[in-house]
Tab-separated table of C-alpha atoms and ligand atoms in Angstrom:
chain	number	residue	atom	x	y	z
I	29	MET	CA	16.757	36.165	24.636
I	30	HIS	CA	19.166	33.316	23.693
I	31	THR	CA	22.797	34.452	23.590
I	32	LEU	CA	25.879	32.255	23.836
I	33	GLU	CA	28.124	32.514	26.879
I	34	PRO	CA	31.670	33.609	25.844
I	35	ALA	CA	33.060	30.134	26.606
I	36	GLN	CA	30.445	28.335	24.489
I	37	THR	CA	31.362	27.455	20.922
I	38	LEU	CA	29.021	27.883	17.986
I	39	PRO	CA	27.493	24.647	16.668
I	40	SER	CA	29.068	23.292	13.467
I	41	THR	CA	25.892	24.067	11.495
I	42	ARG	CA	23.437	26.926	11.461
I	43	LEU	CA	20.707	24.518	10.431
I	44	VAL	CA	18.227	23.474	13.076
I	45	PRO	CA	19.034	19.957	14.346
I	46	GLU	CA	16.273	18.152	12.426
I	47	SER	CA	17.558	19.628	9.150
I	48	ALA	CA	21.252	19.111	9.800
I	49	ALA	CA	21.483	15.468	8.745
I	50	ARG	CA	19.119	15.216	5.832
I	51	PRO	CA	20.092	12.676	3.151
I	52	GLY	CA	21.472	14.156	-0.071
I	53	ASP	CA	20.412	12.981	-3.496
I	54	ASP	CA	17.308	10.866	-3.789
I	55	PRO	CA	18.632	7.260	-4.118
I	56	ILE	CA	16.821	6.752	-7.452
I	57	PHE	CA	18.412	9.845	-8.936
I	58	ALA	CA	21.812	8.693	-7.620
I	59	LEU	CA	21.419	5.314	-9.365
I	60	ASN	CA	20.322	7.073	-12.531
I	61	ALA	CA	23.440	9.253	-12.359
I	62	GLU	CA	25.698	6.170	-12.107
I	63	ALA	CA	23.915	4.545	-15.052
I	64	LYS	CA	24.410	7.682	-17.140
I	65	ARG	CA	28.079	7.999	-16.132
I	66	ARG	CA	28.818	4.431	-17.223
I	67	ALA	CA	26.827	4.811	-20.444
I	68	ALA	CA	28.891	7.925	-21.264
I	69	THR	CA	32.061	5.766	-21.237
I	70	GLY	CA	30.580	3.639	-24.026
I	71	GLU	CA	29.359	0.755	-21.850
I	72	SER	CA	26.068	-0.868	-22.857
I	73	ILE	CA	23.698	0.126	-20.055
I	74	LEU	CA	20.038	-0.723	-19.463
I	75	ASN	CA	18.700	1.949	-17.153
I	76	SER	CA	15.339	1.026	-15.663
I	77	THR	CA	15.321	3.349	-12.691
I	78	LEU	CA	13.386	6.495	-13.566
I	79	GLY	CA	9.606	6.646	-13.691
I	80	ALA	CA	9.006	8.395	-16.989
I	81	LEU	CA	7.690	6.834	-20.181
I	82	MET	CA	10.464	6.777	-22.772
I	83	THR	CA	9.970	6.170	-26.480
I	84	ASP	CA	11.642	3.207	-28.205
I	85	GLU	CA	14.020	5.693	-29.799
I	86	GLY	CA	15.257	6.913	-26.438
I	87	PRO	CA	13.893	10.337	-25.476
I	88	LEU	CA	11.014	11.121	-23.168
I	89	ALA	CA	7.615	10.420	-24.759
I	90	VAL	CA	5.659	13.650	-25.228
I	91	MET	CA	2.215	14.498	-26.567
I	92	PRO	CA	2.051	17.141	-29.336
I	93	SER	CA	-1.520	18.167	-28.404
I	94	VAL	CA	-0.238	19.304	-25.014
I	95	PHE	CA	2.156	21.748	-26.648
I	96	GLU	CA	-0.595	23.011	-28.891
I	97	ALA	CA	-2.654	23.649	-25.760
I	98	TYR	CA	0.236	25.655	-24.294
I	99	SER	CA	0.401	27.740	-27.454
I	100	ARG	CA	-3.302	28.567	-27.189
I	101	VAL	CA	-2.903	30.274	-23.796
I	102	SER	CA	-2.445	34.023	-24.102
I	103	PRO	CA	0.731	35.444	-22.519
I	104	GLU	CA	-1.334	37.767	-20.317
I	105	ARG	CA	-3.357	34.907	-18.857
I	106	ALA	CA	-0.340	32.641	-18.485
I	107	ALA	CA	1.668	35.331	-16.722
I	108	ALA	CA	-1.060	36.274	-14.253
I	109	TYR	CA	-1.323	34.671	-10.837
I	110	ALA	CA	-3.729	31.760	-10.676
I	111	PRO	CA	-6.380	31.953	-7.945
I	112	ILE	CA	-5.008	30.448	-4.718
I	113	SER	CA	-7.008	27.217	-5.075
I	114	GLY	CA	-6.818	27.173	-8.881
I	115	ASP	CA	-9.114	28.328	-11.683
I	116	ARG	CA	-12.713	27.226	-11.294
I	117	VAL	CA	-12.818	25.824	-14.858
I	118	PHE	CA	-9.675	23.792	-14.195
I	119	LEU	CA	-11.079	22.313	-10.993
I	120	ASP	CA	-14.419	21.515	-12.636
I	121	ALA	CA	-12.607	19.871	-15.543
I	122	VAL	CA	-10.558	17.717	-13.166
I	123	VAL	CA	-13.688	16.625	-11.275
I	124	ASP	CA	-15.327	15.790	-14.590
I	125	ASP	CA	-12.238	13.859	-15.691
I	126	LEU	CA	-12.389	11.823	-12.491
I	127	PHE	CA	-16.093	11.124	-12.159
I	128	GLY	CA	-17.823	12.225	-15.360
I	129	LYS	CA	-21.500	12.618	-14.604
I	130	GLY	CA	-21.230	10.054	-11.809
I	131	GLY	CA	-22.681	10.685	-8.362
I	132	LEU	CA	-19.420	11.730	-6.732
I	133	ALA	CA	-19.078	14.888	-8.835
I	134	ALA	CA	-22.004	16.628	-7.119
I	135	HIS	CA	-20.229	16.495	-3.752
I	136	ALA	CA	-16.718	17.447	-4.820
I	137	VAL	CA	-14.497	20.364	-3.880
I	138	ALA	CA	-10.921	20.754	-5.043
I	139	ALA	CA	-7.724	22.766	-4.971
I	140	ALA	CA	-4.956	22.918	-7.546
I	141	THR	CA	-1.662	21.442	-6.366
I	142	PRO	CA	1.788	21.014	-7.905
I	143	GLY	CA	1.223	17.449	-9.122
I	144	GLY	CA	-0.024	14.574	-7.061
I	145	THR	CA	2.778	15.277	-4.588
I	146	GLY	CA	1.084	18.500	-3.528
I	147	ALA	CA	-2.246	16.717	-3.173
I	148	CYS	CA	-0.653	14.149	-0.848
I	149	HIS	CA	0.879	16.969	1.182
I	150	HIS	CA	-2.448	18.699	1.723
I	151	ALA	CA	-4.145	15.454	2.714
I	152	ILE	CA	-1.478	14.815	5.343
I	153	VAL	CA	-1.533	18.254	6.953
I	154	ASN	CA	-5.324	18.466	7.044
I	155	PHE	CA	-6.325	14.929	8.025
I	156	LEU	CA	-3.585	14.045	10.526
I	157	GLU	CA	-2.404	15.897	13.592
I	158	PRO	CA	1.332	16.381	14.139
I	159	GLY	CA	2.791	13.151	15.518
I	160	GLN	CA	0.127	10.955	13.898
I	161	LYS	CA	0.841	8.506	11.086
I	162	LEU	CA	-0.620	8.024	7.665
I	163	LEU	CA	-1.377	4.423	6.764
I	164	THR	CA	-0.348	2.830	3.503
I	165	ALA	CA	0.768	-0.508	2.062
I	166	SER	CA	4.152	-1.976	3.028
I	167	TYR	CA	5.373	-1.277	-0.507
I	168	TYR	CA	4.927	2.435	-1.072
I	169	TRP	CA	6.169	5.420	-3.032
I	170	GLY	CA	9.079	6.774	-0.934
I	171	PRO	CA	7.999	10.447	-0.960
I	172	TYR	CA	4.931	9.550	1.157
I	173	GLY	CA	7.413	8.992	3.998
I	174	ILE	CA	9.284	12.230	3.281
I	175	LEU	CA	6.079	14.277	3.084
I	176	ALA	CA	4.924	12.796	6.384
I	177	ASP	CA	8.270	13.342	8.086
I	178	HIS	CA	8.669	16.862	6.768
I	179	THR	CA	5.245	17.840	8.075
I	180	ARG	CA	6.022	16.243	11.459
I	181	ARG	CA	3.743	13.307	10.868
I	182	GLY	CA	4.833	9.715	10.318
I	183	ILE	CA	4.082	6.641	8.247
I	184	ASP	CA	2.620	3.302	9.257
I	185	THR	CA	2.143	0.334	6.951
I	186	PHE	CA	0.154	-2.867	6.590
I	187	ARG	CA	1.471	-5.979	4.844
I	188	MET	CA	0.518	-5.526	1.204
I	189	PHE	CA	0.562	-9.141	0.017
I	190	ALA	CA	-0.584	-12.272	1.836
I	191	ASP	CA	1.404	-15.504	1.488
I	192	ASP	CA	-0.684	-16.517	-1.519
I	193	GLY	CA	0.201	-13.259	-3.298
I	194	ALA	CA	-3.238	-11.683	-2.906
I	195	PHE	CA	-3.766	-8.164	-1.580
I	196	ASP	CA	-3.772	-8.578	2.199
I	197	SER	CA	-7.076	-6.953	3.125
I	198	ALA	CA	-7.023	-8.675	6.535
I	199	ALA	CA	-3.729	-6.892	7.338
I	200	LEU	CA	-5.306	-3.626	6.216
I	201	GLU	CA	-8.274	-4.177	8.532
I	202	GLU	CA	-5.989	-4.969	11.453
I	203	ALA	CA	-3.925	-1.834	10.825
I	204	VAL	CA	-7.017	0.370	10.566
I	205	ASP	CA	-8.275	-0.993	13.908
I	206	ARG	CA	-4.875	-0.474	15.488
I	207	GLN	CA	-4.683	3.101	14.254
I	208	ILE	CA	-8.128	3.886	15.637
I	209	GLU	CA	-6.961	2.524	19.006
I	210	GLU	CA	-3.653	4.361	18.900
I	211	GLN	CA	-4.436	7.715	17.341
I	212	GLY	CA	-8.206	7.956	17.033
I	213	ARG	CA	-8.210	8.711	13.295
I	214	VAL	CA	-7.057	7.186	10.024
I	215	LEU	CA	-5.696	8.645	6.814
I	216	LEU	CA	-5.216	5.765	4.368
I	217	PHE	CA	-3.282	6.230	1.124
I	218	LEU	CA	-4.044	3.667	-1.591
I	219	ASN	CA	-2.191	4.030	-4.869
I	220	THR	CA	-4.230	2.226	-7.475
I	221	PRO	CA	-4.551	1.422	-10.354
I	222	CYS	CA	-0.944	0.633	-11.344
I	223	HIS	CA	0.687	0.875	-7.941
I	224	ASN	CA	4.166	2.314	-7.705
I	225	PRO	CA	6.367	0.373	-6.992
I	226	THR	CA	4.725	-3.054	-7.366
I	227	GLY	CA	2.478	-2.672	-10.425
I	228	TYR	CA	-0.480	-4.138	-8.531
I	229	SER	CA	-3.981	-2.806	-9.256
I	230	LEU	CA	-6.920	-3.404	-6.937
I	231	HIS	CA	-9.672	-5.474	-8.541
I	232	ASP	CA	-13.348	-5.727	-7.655
I	233	ASP	CA	-12.721	-8.570	-5.191
I	234	ASP	CA	-10.118	-6.481	-3.321
I	235	TRP	CA	-12.451	-3.493	-3.138
I	236	GLU	CA	-15.290	-5.714	-1.933
I	237	ARG	CA	-13.198	-6.431	1.174
I	238	ILE	CA	-11.722	-2.944	1.613
I	239	VAL	CA	-14.998	-0.988	1.384
I	240	PRO	CA	-16.790	-2.709	4.333
I	241	THR	CA	-13.624	-2.393	6.453
I	242	LEU	CA	-13.470	1.349	5.887
I	243	ALA	CA	-17.224	1.821	6.252
I	244	ARG	CA	-17.095	0.107	9.665
I	245	ALA	CA	-14.025	2.121	10.680
I	246	GLY	CA	-15.809	5.337	9.670
I	247	GLU	CA	-18.499	4.635	12.262
I	248	ARG	CA	-15.893	4.600	15.027
I	249	ALA	CA	-13.467	7.385	14.107
I	250	PRO	CA	-12.748	10.055	11.506
I	251	VAL	CA	-11.411	8.163	8.497
I	252	ALA	CA	-10.104	9.631	5.231
I	253	LEU	CA	-9.181	7.573	2.186
I	254	LEU	CA	-6.821	9.136	-0.346
I	255	LEU	CA	-6.737	7.421	-3.719
I	256	ASP	CA	-3.479	8.278	-5.418
I	257	LEU	CA	-4.422	8.124	-9.102
I	258	ALA	CA	-1.015	9.070	-10.520
I	259	TYR	CA	-1.082	6.244	-13.113
I	260	ALA	CA	-4.842	5.796	-13.519
I	261	LYS	CA	-4.864	6.602	-17.232
I	262	PHE	CA	-2.655	3.551	-17.834
I	263	ALA	CA	-4.943	1.118	-16.041
I	264	ASP	CA	-6.225	-2.148	-17.400
I	265	PRO	CA	-10.058	-2.110	-17.723
I	266	GLY	CA	-10.241	-4.711	-14.912
I	267	SER	CA	-9.042	-2.135	-12.401
I	268	ALA	CA	-10.839	0.943	-13.700
I	269	ARG	CA	-13.993	0.425	-11.613
I	270	TRP	CA	-12.667	2.177	-8.505
I	271	PRO	CA	-15.324	4.995	-8.705
I	272	HIS	CA	-18.112	2.423	-8.358
I	273	HIS	CA	-16.479	1.021	-5.211
I	274	VAL	CA	-15.471	4.233	-3.475
I	275	GLU	CA	-18.955	5.667	-4.108
I	276	GLN	CA	-20.224	3.230	-1.488
I	277	LEU	CA	-18.130	5.057	1.098
I	278	LEU	CA	-19.737	8.426	0.397
I	279	GLY	CA	-20.496	10.166	3.683
I	280	LYS	CA	-18.929	7.329	5.704
I	281	VAL	CA	-15.320	8.389	5.206
I	282	THR	CA	-13.820	11.489	3.597
I	283	LEU	CA	-12.925	10.598	0.033
I	284	LEU	CA	-9.803	12.264	-1.314
I	285	PHE	CA	-8.298	11.931	-4.791
I	286	ALA	CA	-4.794	12.916	-5.857
I	287	TRP	CA	-5.108	13.830	-9.545
I	288	THR	CA	-2.068	14.722	-11.633
I	289	ALA	CA	-1.164	15.682	-15.185
I	290	SER	CA	2.398	14.362	-14.738
I	291	LYS	CA	1.906	10.922	-16.310
I	292	ALA	CA	-1.531	11.380	-17.916
I	293	PHE	CA	-0.277	14.205	-20.136
I	294	ALA	CA	3.454	13.309	-20.047
I	295	GLN	CA	4.001	16.640	-18.266
I	296	TYR	CA	6.151	15.648	-15.332
I	297	GLY	CA	7.757	19.080	-15.124
I	298	ALA	CA	4.598	21.162	-15.465
I	299	ARG	CA	3.566	20.462	-11.870
I	300	VAL	CA	-0.163	20.476	-12.587
I	301	GLY	CA	-2.375	18.506	-10.236
I	302	ALA	CA	-5.260	18.731	-7.796
I	303	LEU	CA	-6.576	17.414	-4.540
I	304	VAL	CA	-10.264	16.570	-4.900
I	305	ALA	CA	-12.377	15.887	-1.813
I	306	VAL	CA	-15.830	14.329	-1.924
I	307	GLU	CA	-18.150	14.947	1.005
I	308	PRO	CA	-21.973	14.993	0.968
I	309	ASP	CA	-22.386	17.253	4.019
I	310	ALA	CA	-22.360	20.839	2.707
I	311	ASP	CA	-20.882	22.418	5.865
I	312	GLU	CA	-18.118	19.845	6.096
I	313	ARG	CA	-17.450	20.238	2.378
I	314	GLU	CA	-17.032	23.995	2.838
I	315	ARG	CA	-14.668	23.420	5.771
I	316	ILE	CA	-12.550	21.057	3.652
I	317	LYS	CA	-12.494	23.504	0.755
I	318	ASN	CA	-11.329	26.299	3.057
I	319	ALA	CA	-8.743	24.082	4.759
I	320	ILE	CA	-7.090	22.935	1.547
I	321	GLY	CA	-7.167	26.456	0.093
I	322	TYR	CA	-5.465	27.720	3.263
I	323	SER	CA	-2.804	25.025	2.838
I	324	CYS	CA	-2.168	26.290	-0.709
I	325	ARG	CA	-1.590	29.801	0.597
I	326	GLY	CA	0.613	28.449	3.374
I	327	THR	CA	2.884	26.436	1.081
I	328	TRP	CA	3.223	27.357	-2.612
I	329	SER	CA	0.633	30.157	-2.705
I	330	ASN	CA	-0.644	29.253	-6.148
I	331	CYS	CA	0.356	26.888	-8.928
I	332	ASN	CA	1.785	27.112	-12.450
I	333	HIS	CA	-0.880	29.070	-14.301
I	334	LEU	CA	0.279	28.315	-17.849
I	335	GLY	CA	0.188	24.587	-17.135
I	336	MET	CA	-3.197	24.785	-15.444
I	337	LEU	CA	-4.740	26.741	-18.340
I	338	ALA	CA	-3.253	24.407	-20.951
I	339	VAL	CA	-4.512	21.317	-19.141
I	340	THR	CA	-7.935	22.956	-18.834
I	341	GLU	CA	-7.943	23.401	-22.609
I	342	LEU	CA	-6.978	19.738	-23.075
I	343	LEU	CA	-9.764	18.574	-20.804
I	344	THR	CA	-12.510	20.850	-22.105
I	345	ASP	CA	-11.980	21.443	-25.840
I	346	PRO	CA	-13.620	18.398	-27.473
I	347	GLU	CA	-11.383	18.335	-30.544
I	348	LEU	CA	-8.153	18.820	-28.611
I	349	ARG	CA	-9.264	16.343	-25.984
I	350	ALA	CA	-9.949	13.695	-28.648
I	351	ARG	CA	-6.506	14.270	-30.134
I	352	CYS	CA	-4.886	14.109	-26.723
I	353	ASP	CA	-6.747	10.876	-25.887
I	354	SER	CA	-5.577	9.267	-29.107
I	355	GLU	CA	-1.960	10.336	-28.477
I	356	ARG	CA	-2.216	8.877	-25.006
I	357	ALA	CA	-3.661	5.675	-26.442
I	358	GLU	CA	-0.500	5.365	-28.543
I	359	LEU	CA	1.655	5.789	-25.452
I	360	ARG	CA	-0.445	3.215	-23.642
I	361	HIS	CA	0.014	0.818	-26.528
I	362	LEU	CA	3.784	1.291	-26.304
I	363	LEU	CA	3.710	0.609	-22.563
I	364	ASP	CA	1.281	-2.303	-22.842
I	365	GLN	CA	3.592	-4.058	-25.303
I	366	ARG	CA	6.372	-3.824	-22.716
I	367	VAL	CA	4.064	-5.079	-19.963
I	368	ARG	CA	3.101	-8.033	-22.170
I	369	ALA	CA	6.737	-8.830	-22.947
I	370	PHE	CA	7.564	-8.774	-19.234
I	371	ASN	CA	4.635	-11.041	-18.375
I	372	GLU	CA	5.594	-13.451	-21.108
I	373	LEU	CA	9.232	-13.828	-20.074
I	374	ALA	CA	9.258	-13.338	-16.297
I	375	PRO	CA	7.302	-16.480	-15.280
I	376	LYS	CA	9.491	-18.634	-17.563
I	377	ALA	CA	12.545	-17.312	-15.697
I	378	GLY	CA	10.902	-18.258	-12.382
I	379	LEU	CA	10.608	-14.651	-11.201
I	380	SER	CA	8.124	-13.928	-8.460
I	381	TYR	CA	6.114	-10.716	-8.772
I	382	PRO	CA	2.588	-9.403	-8.081
I	383	ARG	CA	-0.246	-9.426	-10.608
I	384	TYR	CA	0.846	-6.880	-13.214
I	385	GLU	CA	-1.580	-5.747	-15.888
I	386	GLY	CA	-0.343	-2.280	-16.705
I	387	GLY	CA	1.461	0.766	-15.435
I	388	PHE	CA	4.962	2.143	-15.312
I	389	PHE	CA	6.525	-0.268	-12.785
I	390	VAL	CA	6.636	-3.808	-11.518
I	391	ALA	CA	8.418	-5.190	-8.444
I	392	VAL	CA	10.265	-8.518	-8.486
I	393	PHE	CA	10.627	-10.200	-5.097
I	394	THR	CA	14.089	-11.150	-3.873
I	395	PRO	CA	15.509	-12.215	-0.498
I	396	ASP	CA	18.319	-9.624	-0.741
I	397	PRO	CA	17.519	-6.589	-2.893
I	398	ALA	CA	20.938	-4.959	-2.446
I	399	LYS	CA	22.722	-8.117	-3.668
I	400	THR	CA	20.267	-8.468	-6.542
I	401	CYS	CA	20.850	-4.872	-7.639
I	402	GLU	CA	24.612	-5.255	-7.334
I	403	ALA	CA	24.658	-8.389	-9.482
I	404	MET	CA	22.452	-6.644	-12.034
I	405	ARG	CA	24.625	-3.515	-12.075
I	406	GLU	CA	27.634	-5.734	-12.845
I	407	ARG	CA	25.712	-6.689	-15.986
I	408	GLY	CA	25.020	-3.036	-16.748
I	409	VAL	CA	21.338	-3.289	-15.735
I	410	PHE	CA	19.966	-0.746	-13.263
I	411	VAL	CA	16.824	-1.219	-11.165
I	412	VAL	CA	15.814	0.220	-7.800
I	413	PRO	CA	16.117	-1.753	-4.525
I	414	LEU	CA	13.102	-1.840	-2.208
I	415	PRO	CA	12.663	-3.782	1.026
I	416	GLY	CA	12.072	-7.350	-0.210
I	417	ALA	CA	12.082	-6.590	-3.925
I	418	VAL	CA	13.565	-4.588	-6.778
I	419	ARG	CA	11.551	-2.141	-8.885
I	420	VAL	CA	11.735	-2.362	-12.658
I	421	ALA	CA	10.710	0.749	-14.605
I	422	VAL	CA	8.977	-1.003	-17.487
I	423	CYS	CA	8.121	2.488	-18.780
I	424	SER	CA	11.754	2.971	-19.732
I	425	THR	CA	12.572	-0.590	-20.890
I	426	ARG	CA	12.022	-1.312	-24.580
I	427	VAL	CA	10.465	-4.591	-25.693
I	428	ASP	CA	13.733	-5.672	-27.337
I	429	GLN	CA	15.584	-5.005	-24.049
I	430	MET	CA	13.208	-7.156	-22.040
I	431	PRO	CA	15.117	-10.448	-22.516
I	432	ARG	CA	18.264	-8.781	-21.148
I	433	MET	CA	16.275	-7.340	-18.239
I	434	ILE	CA	14.757	-10.720	-17.367
I	435	GLU	CA	18.103	-12.485	-17.638
I	436	ALA	CA	19.696	-9.914	-15.321
I	437	LEU	CA	16.786	-10.186	-12.856
I	438	GLU	CA	17.108	-13.975	-12.844
I	439	ALA	CA	20.857	-13.776	-12.211
I	440	GLY	CA	20.325	-11.065	-9.590
I	441	VAL	CA	17.731	-13.038	-7.656
I	442	ARG	CA	19.953	-16.147	-7.876
I	443	ALA	CA	22.942	-14.151	-6.545
I	444	ALA	CA	20.750	-13.163	-3.586
I	445	GLY	CA	20.002	-16.818	-2.815
I	446	GLY	CA	16.477	-16.739	-4.263
O	28	PLP	C1	2.708	6.783	-6.601
O	28	PLP	C2	2.901	8.187	-7.016
O	28	PLP	N1	2.098	9.103	-6.501
O	28	PLP	C3	2.202	10.374	-6.829
O	28	PLP	C4	3.168	10.803	-7.711
O	28	PLP	C5	3.160	12.248	-7.959
O	28	PLP	O1	3.814	12.744	-8.981
O	28	PLP	P1	3.604	14.251	-9.394
O	28	PLP	O2	3.796	15.086	-8.184
O	28	PLP	O3	4.613	14.483	-10.439
O	28	PLP	O4	2.214	14.337	-9.909
O	28	PLP	C6	4.049	9.878	-8.277
O	28	PLP	C7	5.128	10.276	-9.183
O	28	PLP	O5	6.074	9.603	-9.432
O	28	PLP	C8	3.903	8.537	-7.913
O	28	PLP	O6	4.699	7.587	-8.420
């Protein structure tokens, strides 16, 4: 038994050491708070930090059909526990939403998760051993790193863009090989279409290089590919052919999909999502299903039942689904106008950024992101610093604000020596 000697003093915290120095507020939320504070004093502020689609009038964009779906769920069903891995009809509806009648659906198993975040969590704890690292692009959604760290795994990256601005599939191949050497397995996270934070979407030519790399890797080691589809419903048609490409990896690597209602149904707070795994071997598929169900029990037990039932209704009732699709099309139109405005003005201002065809965010490269952000904040414009770039939340920047945004970006990059 551990007891302290009388002369020993108690530590200054009762937290275990690894928890004692955690950072406080998420940096994006801290920036958002400063923007709101300054706006409250009457200053004209352009806040492009948070990743939610805002209407031109200001508030969060919502979809009325979603609230009708909520109202259709009986209190008794909503109040009851959901099954640990989620309702069967919900999971089937998600698989259908992802693959339709395509070949992948026949080999899919799934578990409900609180948003795409929960899906990422379950992929990490089931496809990496403690101490191993997930692989993703050098620009990545920060919580990947937190999820990995919190589950005692780590993160490893490959250079996302080559010097000519193209997706660096050679760097990906090198990193996959290195990981096989170093840890004997690979869990690769690719967030496409509409990558957060860069806006980049993989096209056919990118996939045509990625697929053979992963197929070869799958012959040498256990490889799992997680496609993070958080923004998939906002994709340009040119990047919507991912099912055709990943299908070629069936049975060669484990195919995982992080599905979420957060952006697709403008239900960020509902925490409705799923991890879908596609595996042709029936025994392995059963093992995966059991493993991810066990992870549900071992973390959040089960998910928000009201949200899950409402989303099921939205996905399965043809009339409601049609209405929901047309409401989403309006939101897409709103976003696409902003994307177009950005693409029209940014090149004229000499800004350097990846191919951007749709989605909530775009990253603008700068030699000193902190200096760029500071110069922009002086102009009342808030964006998020990343290593080597700043992230602009186009989803919360109106078309008529775009000239101010571009002007501030230009001044910010110039202030950083770019
Ligand atoms: C890249 C990416 N993946 C996953 C998510 C997951 O979000 P949620 O857990 O709300 O579904 C987000 C949300 O911002 C995201 O940007």
